[in-house]
Coordinates of C-alpha atoms and ligand atoms in Angstrom, one line a residue:
X141 CA -39.2 80.5 -78.4
X142 CA -42.0 78.0 -77.2
X143 CA -40.7 75.1 -79.2
X144 CA -43.5 72.8 -78.2
X145 CA -46.0 75.1 -80.0
X146 CA -44.4 74.9 -83.3
X147 CA -45.4 71.2 -83.4
X148 CA -41.7 70.0 -83.0
X149 CA -42.9 67.4 -80.3
X150 CA -46.3 66.5 -81.9
X151 CA -49.5 67.2 -79.8
X152 CA -51.8 65.5 -77.4
X153 CA -55.1 66.3 -75.9
X154 CA -53.6 66.7 -72.3
X155 CA -50.4 68.4 -73.2
X156 CA -51.1 71.1 -70.6
X157 CA -53.3 70.3 -67.6
X158 CA -54.0 73.2 -65.0
X159 CA -56.1 72.8 -62.0
X160 CA -58.1 69.9 -63.6
X161 CA -58.6 71.3 -67.1
X162 CA -56.6 70.1 -70.1
X163 CA -55.6 71.7 -73.4
X164 CA -53.7 70.5 -76.5
X165 CA -50.9 72.7 -77.9
X166 CA -53.2 73.6 -80.7
X167 CA -55.9 74.6 -78.4
X168 CA -53.5 76.6 -76.3
X169 CA -52.0 78.3 -79.4
X170 CA -55.5 79.3 -80.6
X171 CA -56.4 80.8 -77.2
X172 CA -53.1 82.6 -77.0
X173 CA -53.5 83.9 -80.6
X174 CA -56.9 85.6 -79.5
X175 CA -55.1 87.2 -76.4
X176 CA -52.4 88.4 -78.8
X177 CA -54.8 90.1 -81.1
X178 CA -56.5 91.7 -78.1
X179 CA -53.2 93.2 -76.8
X180 CA -51.4 94.1 -80.0
X181 CA -49.9 97.5 -79.9
X182 CA -50.4 97.9 -76.1
X183 CA -47.3 98.9 -74.1
X184 CA -47.9 96.0 -71.7
X185 CA -51.0 94.0 -70.5
X186 CA -52.0 92.6 -67.2
X187 CA -54.1 89.5 -66.4
X188 CA -55.0 88.3 -62.9
X189 CA -52.8 85.2 -62.8
X190 CA -54.9 82.5 -61.2
X191 CA -53.8 79.0 -61.6
X192 CA -55.6 78.5 -64.8
X193 CA -55.4 77.8 -68.5
X194 CA -56.3 81.4 -68.9
X195 CA -53.0 82.6 -67.3
X196 CA -51.1 80.1 -69.6
X197 CA -52.8 81.6 -72.6
X198 CA -51.9 85.1 -71.4
X199 CA -48.3 84.4 -71.1
X200 CA -48.1 82.7 -74.4
X201 CA -50.2 85.4 -76.0
X202 CA -47.9 88.0 -74.8
X203 CA -44.9 86.4 -76.3
X204 CA -46.9 85.8 -79.7
X205 CA -47.7 89.6 -79.7
X206 CA -44.3 90.8 -78.6
X207 CA -46.3 92.6 -75.8
X208 CA -44.8 92.3 -72.1
X209 CA -47.3 90.4 -69.8
X210 CA -47.7 91.6 -66.3
X211 CA -49.3 88.8 -64.1
X212 CA -51.3 90.2 -61.2
X213 CA -51.3 88.2 -58.0
X214 CA -54.9 87.0 -57.7
X215 CA -54.8 87.6 -53.8
X216 CA -53.6 91.2 -54.2
X217 CA -55.6 93.9 -52.6
X218 CA -56.6 97.2 -54.3
X219 CA -53.4 99.0 -53.1
X220 CA -51.1 96.5 -54.7
X221 CA -53.2 96.1 -57.8
X222 CA -53.4 99.8 -58.4
X223 CA -49.6 100.2 -57.9
X224 CA -48.8 97.5 -60.5
X225 CA -51.2 98.7 -63.0
X226 CA -50.2 102.5 -62.7
X227 CA -46.4 101.6 -62.5
X228 CA -46.5 99.3 -65.6
X229 CA -48.9 101.2 -67.7
X230 CA -50.5 97.8 -68.4
X231 CA -54.0 97.5 -69.9
X232 CA -56.0 94.9 -68.0
X233 CA -57.7 92.5 -70.4
X234 CA -60.0 89.5 -69.8
X235 CA -59.0 86.1 -71.2
X236 CA -61.6 83.6 -72.6
X237 CA -59.9 80.3 -73.3
X238 CA -62.7 79.2 -75.6
X239 CA -61.8 82.0 -78.1
X240 CA -59.4 81.0 -81.0
X241 CA -57.4 83.2 -83.2
X242 CA -54.4 82.7 -85.6
X243 CA -51.0 83.9 -84.2
X244 CA -50.0 87.3 -85.4
X245 CA -47.0 87.6 -87.7
X246 CA -44.9 89.5 -85.2
X247 CA -43.5 87.6 -82.2
X248 CA -41.3 88.7 -79.4
X249 CA -37.6 88.9 -80.4
X250 CA -34.9 87.9 -78.0
X251 CA -34.4 91.6 -76.9
X252 CA -38.1 92.3 -76.4
X253 CA -39.3 92.5 -72.9
X254 CA -41.6 89.5 -72.3
X255 CA -42.6 89.7 -68.7
X256 CA -42.7 92.4 -66.0
X257 CA -42.7 90.7 -62.7
X258 CA -43.3 92.8 -59.6
X259 CA -41.1 92.0 -56.6
X260 CA -40.2 93.7 -53.3
X261 CA -37.1 95.5 -52.3
X262 CA -36.4 96.2 -48.6
X263 CA -38.2 99.4 -48.7
X264 CA -41.0 101.0 -50.7
X265 CA -43.7 99.4 -53.1
X266 CA -42.7 96.4 -55.4
X267 CA -40.6 97.3 -58.5
X268 CA -41.3 95.8 -62.0
X269 CA -38.5 93.4 -63.1
X270 CA -38.2 93.5 -67.0
X271 CA -37.3 90.1 -68.3
X272 CA -36.5 89.8 -72.1
X273 CA -37.6 86.7 -74.1
X274 CA -33.9 86.0 -74.8
X275 CA -33.0 85.9 -71.0
X276 CA -35.8 83.5 -70.4
X277 CA -34.9 81.3 -73.5
X278 CA -31.2 81.3 -72.1
X279 CA -32.2 80.2 -68.6
X280 CA -34.6 77.6 -69.8
X281 CA -31.9 76.0 -72.2
X282 CA -29.3 76.0 -69.4
X283 CA -31.8 74.4 -67.0
X284 CA -32.8 71.8 -69.6
X285 CA -29.3 70.9 -69.9
X286 CA -28.6 70.7 -66.2
X287 CA -31.6 68.7 -65.4
X288 CA -31.8 66.5 -68.6
X289 CA -35.1 68.0 -69.1
X290 CA -36.9 66.9 -72.2
X291 CA -40.1 66.2 -74.1
X292 CA -39.9 62.7 -72.4
X293 CA -40.8 64.4 -69.1
X294 CA -44.1 65.2 -67.5
X295 CA -43.6 68.3 -65.2
X296 CA -45.6 68.6 -62.1
X297 CA -45.9 71.6 -59.8
X298 CA -48.6 73.7 -58.1
X299 CA -46.9 77.2 -57.8
X300 CA -48.4 80.5 -58.2
X301 CA -48.3 81.7 -61.9
X302 CA -47.0 85.3 -61.1
X303 CA -43.5 84.6 -60.2
X304 CA -40.3 83.1 -61.9
X305 CA -40.7 79.7 -60.3
X306 CA -44.2 78.8 -61.3
X307 CA -44.5 81.0 -64.5
X308 CA -41.1 81.0 -66.1
X309 CA -39.7 77.6 -65.2
X310 CA -43.2 75.9 -64.6
X311 CA -45.0 77.0 -67.7
X312 CA -42.7 78.6 -70.2
X313 CA -40.1 75.7 -69.4
X314 CA -42.7 73.1 -70.2
X315 CA -43.6 74.7 -73.4
X316 CA -39.9 75.1 -74.4
X317 CA -38.8 71.7 -73.6
X318 CA -42.0 70.0 -74.8
X319 CA -42.5 68.2 -71.5
X320 CA -46.2 67.6 -70.5
X321 CA -47.3 70.0 -67.8
X322 CA -49.5 69.1 -64.9
X323 CA -50.3 72.0 -62.7
X324 CA -52.1 70.8 -59.6
X325 CA -53.8 73.9 -58.8
X326 CA -52.5 73.9 -55.3
X327 CA -49.2 72.4 -54.3
X328 CA -50.5 69.9 -51.8
X329 CA -48.9 66.5 -51.0
X330 CA -52.0 64.6 -52.2
X331 CA -52.0 66.4 -55.5
X332 CA -48.3 65.9 -56.1
X333 CA -48.7 62.2 -55.4
X334 CA -51.7 61.6 -57.7
X335 CA -50.0 63.5 -60.7
X336 CA -47.6 60.7 -61.6
X337 CA -45.0 63.0 -63.1
X338 CA -41.3 62.5 -63.9
X339 CA -40.1 65.9 -62.9
X340 CA -41.4 67.8 -59.8
X341 CA -40.8 71.4 -58.7
X342 CA -41.5 72.8 -55.3
X343 CA -40.5 75.5 -52.8
X344 CA -39.1 74.1 -49.6
X345 CA -42.5 74.6 -47.7
X346 CA -44.0 72.3 -50.3
X347 CA -41.3 69.7 -49.8
X348 CA -41.4 69.8 -46.1
X349 CA -45.2 69.3 -46.2
X350 CA -44.7 66.3 -48.6
X351 CA -42.1 64.8 -46.3
X352 CA -44.5 65.1 -43.4
X353 CA -46.9 62.7 -45.2
X354 CA -44.9 59.6 -46.0
X355 CA -47.5 57.8 -48.0
X356 CA -47.7 60.7 -50.5
X357 CA -44.0 61.1 -50.5
X358 CA -43.5 57.5 -51.4
X359 CA -45.7 58.0 -54.5
X360 CA -42.9 60.2 -55.9
X361 CA -40.4 57.4 -55.9
X362 CA -41.2 56.7 -59.5
X363 CA -40.2 60.2 -60.7
X364 CA -36.9 61.0 -62.4
X365 CA -36.0 64.2 -60.5
X366 CA -37.2 66.4 -57.7
X367 CA -36.2 70.0 -57.8
X368 CA -36.3 72.5 -54.9
X369 CA -35.8 76.3 -55.1
X370 CA -36.9 79.8 -54.1
X371 CA -35.5 79.4 -50.5
X372 CA -33.2 77.2 -48.5
X373 CA -34.1 73.6 -48.3
X374 CA -33.5 72.5 -44.7
X375 CA -31.1 69.6 -44.6
X376 CA -33.7 67.5 -42.5
X377 CA -36.2 67.9 -45.2
X378 CA -33.5 66.8 -47.8
X379 CA -32.9 63.6 -45.8
X380 CA -36.5 62.8 -45.3
X381 CA -37.2 63.1 -49.0
X382 CA -34.3 60.7 -49.8
X383 CA -35.5 58.2 -47.3
X384 CA -39.1 58.4 -48.5
X385 CA -38.7 58.7 -52.2
X386 CA -35.2 57.4 -52.9
X387 CA -34.3 60.7 -54.6
X388 CA -31.7 63.3 -53.4
X389 CA -33.5 66.6 -54.4
X390 CA -31.6 68.8 -56.6
X391 CA -31.5 72.5 -55.3
X392 CA -31.1 75.4 -57.4
X393 CA -30.9 79.2 -56.7
X394 CA -32.2 82.1 -58.4
X395 CA -33.8 85.5 -58.1
X396 CA -36.5 87.3 -60.1
X397 CA -33.9 89.7 -61.5
X398 CA -31.4 87.0 -62.6
X399 CA -33.6 84.0 -63.3
X400 CA -32.1 80.7 -62.1
X401 CA -28.3 81.0 -62.1
X402 CA -26.9 78.2 -60.0
X403 CA -28.0 74.6 -59.8
X404 CA -27.3 71.0 -59.0
X405 CA -27.2 68.7 -61.9
X406 CA -29.3 65.6 -62.6
X407 CA -27.1 62.5 -62.0
X408 CA -24.7 64.8 -60.2
X409 CA -23.4 64.7 -56.6
X410 CA -26.0 66.7 -54.8
X411 CA -25.4 67.5 -51.1
X412 CA -27.9 69.0 -48.6
X413 CA -27.4 72.7 -47.9
X414 CA -25.8 73.4 -51.3
X415 CA -27.3 74.9 -54.6
X416 CA -24.7 73.5 -57.1
X417 CA -22.6 75.3 -59.6
X418 CA -23.3 78.2 -62.0
X419 CA -25.2 77.3 -65.0
X420 CA -23.3 77.7 -68.5
X421 CA -22.9 81.3 -69.3
X422 CA -23.2 82.5 -65.7
X423 CA -20.2 83.9 -63.8
X424 CA -20.4 84.3 -60.0
X425 CA -18.0 85.9 -57.5
X426 CA -18.1 86.3 -53.8
X427 CA -17.5 89.8 -52.6
X428 CA -15.8 89.0 -49.3
X429 CA -13.7 91.0 -46.8
X430 CA -10.0 90.1 -47.1
X431 CA -9.5 86.7 -45.3
X432 CA -13.3 85.9 -45.2
X433 CA -14.7 83.1 -47.3
X434 CA -18.3 84.3 -47.2
X435 CA -19.7 87.4 -48.6
X436 CA -22.2 88.8 -51.2
X437 CA -22.8 86.8 -54.2
X438 CA -22.5 88.8 -57.4
X439 CA -23.0 87.6 -60.9
X440 CA -23.2 88.3 -64.6
X441 CA -24.6 86.3 -67.5
X442 CA -27.3 86.2 -70.3
X443 CA -30.2 85.5 -68.1
X444 CA -30.2 88.9 -66.1
X445 CA -33.0 91.2 -66.2
X446 CA -33.0 94.4 -68.5
X447 CA -33.7 96.8 -65.5
X448 CA -36.4 97.7 -63.0
X449 CA -39.3 99.3 -65.1
X450 CA -39.0 103.1 -65.0
X451 CA -36.4 103.0 -62.2
X452 CA -32.8 103.6 -63.7
X453 CA -31.7 104.7 -60.2
X454 CA -32.6 101.4 -58.7
X455 CA -31.2 99.4 -61.5
X456 CA -27.9 101.1 -61.3
X457 CA -27.8 100.7 -57.6
X458 CA -28.3 96.9 -58.2
X459 CA -24.9 96.6 -60.0
X460 CA -21.3 97.1 -58.9
X461 CA -19.2 99.7 -60.6
X462 CA -17.6 97.0 -62.7
X463 CA -21.0 95.7 -63.9
X464 CA -21.9 92.7 -61.7
X465 CA -25.3 92.2 -60.3
X466 CA -25.4 92.3 -56.4
X467 CA -27.8 89.6 -55.3
X468 CA -27.9 90.7 -51.7
X469 CA -27.4 87.0 -50.8
X470 CA -24.5 86.0 -48.6
X471 CA -22.9 82.9 -50.0
X472 CA -19.7 80.7 -49.9
X473 CA -18.2 78.7 -52.7
X474 CA -16.3 75.3 -52.3
X475 CA -12.7 76.0 -53.4
X476 CA -12.5 72.2 -54.5
X477 CA -15.5 71.8 -56.6
X478 CA -17.1 75.3 -56.9
X479 CA -20.3 74.2 -55.2
X480 CA -22.2 77.1 -53.9
X481 CA -23.9 77.4 -50.5
X482 CA -26.3 80.3 -49.6
X483 CA -25.8 81.3 -46.2
X484 CA -28.4 84.0 -45.8
X485 CA -29.5 87.4 -46.8
X486 CA -27.5 90.6 -46.2
X487 CA -30.5 92.7 -45.2
X488 CA -32.7 91.8 -42.2
X489 CA -35.5 93.6 -44.2
X490 CA -35.7 91.0 -46.9
X491 CA -38.0 88.1 -45.8
X492 CA -38.7 84.7 -47.6
X493 CA -41.8 83.1 -46.3
X494 CA -43.1 80.0 -48.0
X495 CA -40.7 80.9 -50.9
X496 CA -42.4 84.4 -51.4
X497 CA -40.0 87.4 -51.3
X498 CA -41.5 90.1 -49.0
X499 CA -39.9 93.5 -48.1
X500 CA -40.4 94.5 -44.5
X501 CA -40.7 98.1 -45.5
X502 CA -43.8 97.5 -47.7
X503 CA -45.5 95.7 -44.7
X504 CA -44.6 98.4 -42.3
X505 CA -46.0 101.0 -44.6
X506 CA -49.3 99.1 -45.0
X507 CA -49.5 98.8 -41.1
X508 CA -48.9 102.5 -40.7
X509 CA -51.7 103.2 -43.1
X510 CA -54.0 101.7 -40.4
X511 CA -55.3 104.7 -38.3
X512 CA -54.7 103.0 -35.0
X513 CA -51.1 102.1 -35.6
X514 CA -48.5 104.7 -34.4
X515 CA -45.3 102.5 -35.2
X516 CA -44.4 99.3 -36.8
X517 CA -41.4 97.1 -37.3
X518 CA -41.6 94.0 -39.3
X519 CA -39.3 91.0 -39.2
X520 CA -38.9 87.4 -40.5
X521 CA -38.7 84.7 -37.7
X522 CA -37.5 81.2 -38.3
X523 CA -40.6 79.0 -38.9
X524 CA -40.4 75.3 -39.4
X525 CA -43.2 75.2 -42.2
X526 CA -42.5 78.7 -44.0
X527 CA -38.8 79.0 -43.6
X528 CA -39.5 82.4 -42.1
X529 CA -42.8 83.9 -40.9
X530 CA -43.8 87.6 -40.9
X531 CA -43.9 89.0 -37.5
X532 CA -45.1 92.6 -36.9
X533 CA -44.2 94.5 -33.8
X534 CA -46.6 97.4 -33.5
X535 CA -47.3 100.3 -31.2
X536 CA -51.1 100.6 -31.4
X537 CA -54.2 101.3 -29.4
X538 CA -57.7 99.9 -29.8
X539 CA -57.0 97.3 -32.6
X540 CA -56.5 93.5 -32.4
X541 CA -53.8 91.4 -34.0
X542 CA -56.3 89.6 -36.3
X543 CA -57.6 92.9 -37.4
X544 CA -54.1 94.2 -38.5
X545 CA -53.5 90.7 -40.2
X546 CA -56.7 91.1 -42.2
X547 CA -55.9 94.8 -42.9
X548 CA -52.5 93.9 -44.6
X549 CA -54.2 90.8 -46.3
X550 CA -56.9 93.0 -47.8
X551 CA -54.6 96.0 -48.8
X552 CA -51.5 94.2 -50.1
X553 CA -51.7 90.5 -50.6
X554 CA -53.0 87.7 -48.6
X555 CA -49.5 86.0 -48.7
X556 CA -47.9 89.1 -47.3
X557 CA -49.9 89.3 -44.1
X558 CA -48.2 88.9 -40.8
X559 CA -48.7 85.5 -39.3
X560 CA -48.3 87.1 -35.8
X561 CA -48.7 90.6 -34.5
X562 CA -47.0 91.5 -31.2
X563 CA -47.9 94.7 -29.4
X564 CA -45.0 96.6 -27.8
X565 CA -44.8 99.9 -25.9
X566 CA -42.2 101.3 -28.1
X567 CA -39.8 100.3 -31.2
X568 CA -36.4 100.4 -30.0
X569 CA -34.4 102.8 -32.3
X570 CA -30.8 103.9 -32.7
X571 CA -29.7 107.6 -32.6
X572 CA -30.6 108.0 -36.3
X573 CA -34.2 106.9 -35.6
X574 CA -33.8 103.5 -37.4
X575 CA -35.6 100.5 -35.8
X576 CA -33.1 98.2 -34.0
X577 CA -34.7 94.9 -35.2
X578 CA -32.1 92.6 -33.7
X579 CA -33.2 93.9 -30.2
X580 CA -36.9 93.2 -31.1
X581 CA -36.1 89.7 -32.1
X582 CA -34.6 88.8 -28.6
X583 CA -35.0 85.1 -28.4
X584 CA -35.8 84.7 -32.1
X585 CA -32.3 86.3 -32.8
X586 CA -31.0 84.3 -35.8
X587 CA -34.1 85.2 -37.6
X588 CA -33.8 88.0 -40.2
X589 CA -30.1 87.7 -40.8
X590 CA -31.0 84.4 -42.6
X591 CA -29.1 81.9 -40.8
X592 CA -31.5 79.4 -42.3
X593 CA -29.3 76.3 -42.0
Ligands
MLC18 C1 -55.8 83.0 -44.3 N1 -56.2 83.2 -45.4 C2 -56.7 84.5 -45.6 C3 -56.3 85.0 -44.3 N2 -55.7 84.2 -43.6 N3 -57.2 85.2 -46.4 C4 -57.5 86.5 -46.2 N4 -57.2 87.1 -45.1 C5 -56.6 86.5 -44.1 N5 -56.3 87.0 -43.0 C6 -56.5 82.1 -46.4 C7 -55.9 82.3 -47.9 O1 -56.9 83.1 -48.6 C8 -55.8 81.0 -48.4 O2 -57.1 80.5 -48.9 C9 -55.4 80.3 -47.2 O3 -55.6 81.0 -46.1 C10 -54.0 79.8 -47.0 O4 -53.1 81.0 -47.2 P1 -51.7 80.9 -47.8 O5 -50.9 81.9 -46.9 O6 -51.5 81.0 -49.2 O7 -51.2 79.4 -47.4 P2 -49.9 78.8 -47.0 O8 -50.2 77.4 -46.5 O9 -49.2 79.5 -46.1 O10 -49.1 78.7 -48.4 C11 -47.9 78.0 -48.4 C12 -47.5 77.7 -50.0 C13 -47.4 79.2 -50.5 C14 -46.2 77.0 -49.9 C15 -48.6 77.1 -50.8 O11 -46.5 80.0 -49.6 C16 -46.8 79.3 -51.8 O12 -47.5 78.9 -52.9 N6 -45.6 79.6 -52.1 C17 -44.8 79.7 -53.3 C18 -44.2 81.0 -53.5 C19 -43.4 81.0 -54.9 O13 -43.7 80.5 -55.8 N7 -42.2 81.7 -54.8 C20 -41.3 81.7 -56.0 C21 -40.8 83.2 -56.2 S1 -39.7 83.1 -57.6 P3 -57.2 79.5 -50.1 O14 -58.6 79.4 -50.1 O15 -56.5 80.3 -51.3 O16 -56.4 78.3 -49.8 C22 -38.3 82.8 -56.9 C23 -37.1 82.6 -57.8 C24 -36.7 81.2 -57.5 O17 -38.0 82.8 -55.8 O18 -35.5 81.0 -57.2 O19 -37.5 80.4 -57.7
AMP19 P1 -37.3 86.1 -55.7 O1 -36.9 87.4 -56.3 O2 -38.8 86.0 -55.1 O3 -37.2 85.2 -56.7 O4 -36.3 85.6 -54.6 C1 -35.0 85.6 -54.7 C2 -34.4 85.1 -53.4 O5 -34.7 83.8 -53.1 C3 -32.8 85.0 -53.6 O6 -32.3 86.3 -53.5 C4 -32.6 84.2 -52.3 O7 -32.5 84.9 -51.2 C5 -33.7 83.1 -52.3 N1 -33.4 81.9 -52.9 C6 -33.8 81.4 -54.0 N2 -33.4 80.2 -54.3 C7 -32.8 79.8 -53.1 C8 -32.1 78.6 -52.6 N3 -32.1 77.5 -53.4 N4 -31.5 78.7 -51.5 C9 -31.6 79.7 -50.6 N5 -32.2 80.9 -51.0 C10 -32.7 80.9 -52.3

């Protein structure tokens, strides 16, 4: 599965560099072997997924042992950690990168679950998305083809290692293609500029911050390919990057549940505001009303998840009666060349902020746990830096906005905190008692419906 660790591409002392520390493939394989020995026989195991060699060793160790890895967001508060550990049944293990052990005889087969990634729906706590080794391998091979990604590349990114983008593409992708990996610790413009890579990954917030620092952007002109994903890349950022780096960034589209399914191609005709065409093996369709061109994007293919852990009801609800996965994204397909355009989200309750997917219901429940909060409604408001920023409308007495922000940051995750709290006398509701969020948004109207471009 991780071809580079078989010795196929040789080895080097700095094959993997994470937040300033380096390891050869041999060292990584030894450290991962020690993790594999520790977790053998467990139903699943969890490690706090900091940006570190330890997290890389954990992900590899899980594959070596055939035991699913559950990465815990390092900024998660006690409520979120407890939910993930309880829901997954994972044992939490410490990782010491200095330890070494031989890889066990049994490795994950294509049908074995390799990762359980927790992600939010519109309501309720996050669900565990089960991804098999086979789905991950199929996706990485399709992407390697689309991006001409090979052992000649040095991949650079600084994305979190508890989601698909940073962990599956950004770590397992490097280890399958044999490209050298430089993880910058944090995805700052300075760090991207200094890394000297050929292939760069970023979420739109990262690209827009790079475009705002022309001297650092210019340092990427020597790269081969810049790739954006996890949220819509605004057209002005695309144009700024082209002007400053000489590269038209390739955009690709994906989800935790489906992995990356649609992408622009290296050397292809990429246009701002579009995410390219389906990867080999993926079929897409638009579920549009008669006469309409836009509708929900639905898809099938070998990269799809095997279900939400312990939630057959939610898994079934994610598919149409004829077996297509419902993405919840609204899209259009160019009839001439099949190029896909993501227009927005079907639900106002699914927020994308800085590339993180955040369910409004989860934040509302956290706010309602605060003794001073009587009512809460959470929306995503357009934001030049984050794409959308989380704004909480609350009915409360005797508490300040920063106190509520800190409360959510401490209980759930720092990255799920509202960036703004607006106190209101009442939440407008319809006859069924459901919050009328479009009314709350008022001047910020286009917000949650996702008219991002
Ligand atoms: C601020 N901080 C607080 C706080 N307020 N901490 C505690 N309580 C509070 N009230 C601190 C934080 O601890 C942190 O400190 C610092 O402020 C910055 O916080 P942040 O929110 O992390 O920073 P921000 O600048 O907003 O981050 C932008 C970003 C980040 C782009 C770096 O959003 C990011 O990494 N996004 C990537 C998300 C991603 O990978 N998505 C992919 C999903 S997979 P300190 O010390 O830590 O700096 C997917 C599939 C696909 O979508 O298609 O790819
Ligand atoms: P997640 O499950 O965190 O991976 O988030 C998946 C969601 O991110 C998708 O359903 C889309 O809404 C969004 N997304 C990912 N890539 C893109 C893209 N290139 N353009 C627009 N939205 C995207």
